[in-house]
Coordinates of C-alpha atoms and ligand atoms in Angstrom, one line a residue:
M1 CA 87.9 -53.4 55.5
I2 CA 85.9 -56.6 55.1
R3 CA 82.9 -56.4 52.7
L4 CA 80.3 -58.9 51.8
D5 CA 78.2 -57.9 48.7
E6 CA 75.2 -60.0 48.2
V7 CA 77.0 -63.2 49.4
T8 CA 75.4 -66.5 49.3
V9 CA 76.9 -69.8 50.2
R10 CA 75.4 -73.1 48.9
V11 CA 76.6 -76.7 49.0
A12 CA 75.2 -79.4 46.6
T13 CA 74.1 -82.4 48.8
P14 CA 72.4 -85.7 47.7
G15 CA 69.1 -84.1 48.7
G16 CA 69.7 -80.9 46.6
D17 CA 71.2 -77.7 47.3
L18 CA 71.7 -76.6 50.9
V19 CA 71.9 -72.8 51.7
L20 CA 74.7 -72.2 54.3
L21 CA 74.4 -68.4 54.0
H22 CA 71.4 -66.4 52.6
P23 CA 72.2 -63.3 50.6
T24 CA 74.1 -61.1 53.0
T25 CA 75.6 -57.6 52.6
L26 CA 77.6 -56.0 55.3
S27 CA 80.9 -54.3 56.0
L28 CA 83.1 -55.0 59.0
T29 CA 84.9 -51.9 60.1
E30 CA 85.0 -52.1 64.0
Q31 CA 88.1 -53.0 65.8
R32 CA 86.3 -56.2 67.4
V33 CA 83.4 -57.9 66.0
A34 CA 81.7 -60.9 67.6
L35 CA 79.7 -63.5 65.9
I36 CA 77.3 -65.4 68.2
G37 CA 74.5 -67.8 67.6
S38 CA 73.3 -71.4 67.9
N39 CA 75.1 -74.5 66.9
G40 CA 74.9 -75.0 63.1
S41 CA 73.5 -71.5 62.5
G42 CA 76.3 -70.6 60.1
K43 CA 79.0 -68.8 62.2
S44 CA 81.9 -70.9 61.0
T45 CA 80.7 -70.5 57.4
L46 CA 80.7 -66.7 57.7
A47 CA 84.1 -66.7 59.5
R48 CA 85.7 -69.0 56.9
L49 CA 84.4 -66.7 54.0
L50 CA 86.6 -64.0 55.4
N51 CA 89.9 -65.7 54.5
G52 CA 88.6 -67.6 51.5
L53 CA 88.4 -71.1 53.3
V54 CA 84.9 -70.8 52.1
E55 CA 84.0 -69.2 48.7
P56 CA 80.9 -67.4 48.0
S57 CA 78.5 -69.1 45.5
D58 CA 77.2 -65.7 44.6
G59 CA 78.3 -62.3 45.3
R60 CA 81.6 -61.1 46.4
V61 CA 83.7 -61.0 49.7
T62 CA 86.6 -58.5 49.7
V63 CA 89.4 -57.8 52.3
N64 CA 90.9 -54.4 51.9
D65 CA 89.7 -54.7 48.1
L66 CA 91.2 -58.0 47.6
D67 CA 88.7 -60.5 46.4
T68 CA 88.8 -63.8 48.4
T69 CA 88.0 -65.9 45.4
R70 CA 90.3 -64.2 42.9
D71 CA 93.1 -63.1 45.2
G72 CA 92.9 -66.1 47.9
A73 CA 96.6 -66.2 48.7
A74 CA 97.0 -62.5 49.1
V75 CA 93.8 -62.4 51.3
R76 CA 95.3 -65.2 53.5
R77 CA 98.4 -63.2 54.0
Q78 CA 96.2 -60.4 55.5
V79 CA 93.7 -62.6 57.3
G80 CA 95.0 -64.9 60.0
F81 CA 92.7 -67.7 61.2
V82 CA 92.7 -69.4 64.6
F83 CA 90.8 -72.6 64.8
T84 CA 88.9 -74.1 67.9
D85 CA 91.1 -77.1 67.9
P86 CA 94.8 -75.9 67.9
G87 CA 95.9 -79.3 66.9
A88 CA 94.4 -78.5 63.5
Q89 CA 97.2 -75.9 62.8
L90 CA 100.2 -77.2 64.6
V91 CA 102.1 -79.2 62.1
M92 CA 105.7 -79.3 63.0
P93 CA 107.2 -81.7 65.7
T94 CA 108.4 -79.0 68.2
C95 CA 107.2 -75.7 69.4
L96 CA 110.3 -73.9 68.1
E97 CA 110.0 -75.4 64.7
D98 CA 106.4 -74.8 64.4
I99 CA 106.8 -71.1 64.9
A100 CA 109.9 -71.1 62.7
L101 CA 107.6 -72.5 59.9
S102 CA 105.4 -69.6 60.2
L103 CA 108.2 -67.2 59.8
R104 CA 109.7 -68.8 56.6
R105 CA 108.2 -66.2 54.3
S106 CA 109.4 -63.3 56.2
I107 CA 112.9 -64.4 57.4
K108 CA 115.1 -66.3 54.9
D109 CA 118.0 -66.9 57.1
K110 CA 117.6 -70.0 59.3
K111 CA 119.6 -69.0 62.3
E112 CA 117.9 -65.5 62.3
R113 CA 114.5 -67.3 62.0
L114 CA 115.0 -69.6 64.8
A115 CA 116.2 -66.8 67.0
K116 CA 113.0 -64.8 66.2
A117 CA 110.9 -68.0 66.9
R118 CA 112.5 -68.2 70.3
E119 CA 111.7 -64.7 71.0
I120 CA 108.0 -65.1 70.1
L121 CA 107.7 -68.3 72.1
A122 CA 109.2 -66.1 75.1
E123 CA 106.5 -63.4 74.5
F124 CA 103.8 -66.1 74.8
D125 CA 105.2 -67.6 78.1
L126 CA 106.3 -70.8 76.2
A127 CA 110.1 -70.1 76.2
D128 CA 110.8 -73.4 78.2
K129 CA 108.8 -75.4 75.6
A130 CA 110.9 -74.5 72.6
D131 CA 112.1 -78.2 72.2
T132 CA 109.0 -79.8 73.5
S133 CA 106.7 -81.8 71.2
V134 CA 103.7 -79.8 70.2
H135 CA 101.6 -82.9 71.3
A136 CA 103.0 -82.7 74.8
L137 CA 101.5 -79.3 75.4
S138 CA 98.3 -78.7 77.4
G139 CA 95.2 -77.6 75.5
G140 CA 95.8 -73.9 76.7
Q141 CA 99.5 -74.0 75.7
K142 CA 98.5 -75.4 72.3
Q143 CA 96.1 -72.6 71.7
L144 CA 98.8 -70.1 72.8
L145 CA 101.2 -71.6 70.3
A146 CA 98.7 -71.6 67.5
L147 CA 97.9 -68.0 68.3
A148 CA 101.6 -67.3 68.3
G149 CA 102.1 -68.9 65.0
V150 CA 99.3 -67.0 63.2
L151 CA 100.3 -63.7 64.8
S152 CA 103.9 -64.2 63.7
T153 CA 103.0 -63.9 60.2
N154 CA 101.7 -60.3 61.0
P155 CA 98.1 -60.5 59.7
A156 CA 96.1 -57.3 59.3
I157 CA 93.1 -59.0 60.6
L158 CA 92.6 -62.1 62.9
V159 CA 89.6 -64.4 62.6
A160 CA 89.2 -66.6 65.7
D161 CA 86.5 -69.4 65.5
E162 CA 85.7 -70.3 69.1
P163 CA 89.4 -70.0 70.2
T164 CA 88.4 -70.6 73.8
T165 CA 85.8 -73.3 73.7
L166 CA 88.1 -76.1 74.6
L167 CA 89.8 -74.1 77.4
D168 CA 89.4 -73.9 81.1
L169 CA 88.6 -70.6 82.9
R170 CA 92.1 -69.6 83.3
N171 CA 93.3 -70.3 79.8
T172 CA 90.1 -68.7 78.5
R173 CA 91.2 -65.5 80.2
V174 CA 94.8 -65.9 79.1
I175 CA 93.8 -66.3 75.3
A176 CA 90.9 -63.7 75.6
D177 CA 93.4 -61.1 77.0
R178 CA 95.8 -61.8 74.3
L179 CA 93.1 -61.4 71.7
F180 CA 91.6 -58.1 73.2
A181 CA 95.1 -56.5 73.5
L182 CA 95.8 -56.9 69.8
S183 CA 96.2 -53.9 67.6
Q184 CA 94.8 -55.9 64.6
Q185 CA 91.1 -56.1 63.8
L186 CA 89.5 -59.1 65.5
I187 CA 86.6 -61.3 64.3
L188 CA 85.7 -63.5 67.1
V189 CA 83.1 -66.4 66.9
T190 CA 82.3 -67.4 70.3
H191 CA 79.7 -68.9 72.6
D192 CA 81.2 -67.1 75.5
L193 CA 78.7 -64.2 75.8
D194 CA 81.1 -62.4 78.2
L195 CA 83.6 -62.3 75.5
A196 CA 81.0 -61.1 72.9
L197 CA 80.1 -58.3 75.4
R198 CA 83.8 -57.1 75.3
C199 CA 83.6 -56.5 71.4
D200 CA 82.6 -53.2 69.6
R201 CA 79.8 -54.9 67.5
A202 CA 78.0 -58.3 67.5
L203 CA 76.1 -60.2 64.8
V204 CA 73.6 -63.0 65.8
I205 CA 73.5 -65.6 63.3
D206 CA 70.5 -67.8 63.0
E207 CA 69.5 -70.3 60.4
A208 CA 72.2 -69.1 57.8
R209 CA 71.1 -65.4 58.2
V210 CA 72.4 -62.4 60.2
A211 CA 69.4 -62.1 62.5
F212 CA 70.7 -59.2 64.5
D213 CA 73.5 -56.7 64.0
G214 CA 74.4 -54.1 66.5
A215 CA 75.7 -53.3 70.1
P216 CA 76.9 -56.4 71.8
A217 CA 74.5 -55.9 74.7
D218 CA 71.5 -55.7 72.4
A219 CA 72.9 -58.8 70.4
V220 CA 73.3 -60.8 73.6
A221 CA 69.8 -59.9 74.7
F222 CA 68.3 -60.8 71.3
Y223 CA 70.1 -64.1 71.4
R224 CA 69.0 -65.0 74.8
Q225 CA 65.4 -64.0 74.0
Q226 CA 65.5 -66.2 70.8
V227 CA 66.8 -69.2 72.7
T228 CA 64.0 -68.9 75.5
R229 CA 61.2 -68.1 73.0
Ligands
ATP1 N1 80.6 -78.3 53.4 C1 79.4 -78.5 54.0 N2 78.6 -79.5 53.4 C2 77.4 -79.6 54.0 N3 76.8 -78.9 55.1 C3 77.7 -78.0 55.6 C4 78.9 -77.8 55.1 N4 79.5 -76.9 55.9 C5 78.7 -76.5 56.8 N5 77.5 -77.2 56.7 C6 76.2 -77.1 57.4 O1 75.9 -75.6 57.6 C7 75.4 -75.5 58.8 C8 76.2 -74.3 59.5 O2 77.5 -74.8 59.8 P1 78.5 -73.9 60.5 O3 79.7 -74.7 60.7 O4 78.8 -72.7 59.9 O5 77.8 -73.7 61.9 P2 78.2 -72.9 63.3 O6 77.3 -71.8 63.5 O7 79.6 -72.6 63.1 O8 78.0 -74.0 64.3 P3 78.9 -74.5 65.7 O9 78.4 -73.4 66.8 O10 78.3 -75.8 66.0 O11 80.3 -74.3 65.4 C9 75.4 -76.7 59.6 O12 74.0 -77.3 59.6 C10 76.4 -77.5 58.9 O13 76.0 -79.0 59.0
MG2 MG1 81.3 -73.3 64.2

């Protein structure tokens, strides 16, 4: 379970302290939780708190009782993170090597690791791309590969920060169907309100606060009203 206890995030700027998240207490237990809200409202800040990419200035974030500040490495083994731009997380020259890199902790034998990496590529319809440069993939294929890499580490929770924003309609559907088929808990930051509606709970973030927290249909209605107000 993900818990935030009185969490505040502040950063020092030349103009003084800037609050990125006002004191927030919540627990996330639902299988699929959407974070929606305007640009710059604080969604990514909240998402990044969940795997320790951002640390609280005050308060505590815990994932299955692990503190993201104290036990950052252990938390990151439990919480996979998918970025909007898959290029940010594809680091090896070829697709096969990229997946193999993600498996290095779990499979020590290289031959076995490469065989497993091929298997994973096949599961994600990328079998024919094994020896292709990651840079030669289309945007949708890159996002699939990034997702495959993160899932190959077997995280208990997946946080995805606008994973479909750069994708066309077809690839949005491909990635979304993958995400919604997961047995893991999914925390999904999205501007795609149709995706938010498919979740079990949605938080509307506004001006560094959780402005609404509840059923996705109500959250989307709240957000729409807020924008037109
Ligand atoms: N390290 C930082 N230093 C200063 N300001 C920051 C930092 N990180 C985030 N911010 C500011 O905090 C606010 C919230 O940023 P955040 O990235 O969480 O928004 P967001 O809701 O994810 O927006 P978007 O929908 O555009 O991705 C923005 O105004 C951003 O400029
Ligand atoms: Mg963001």
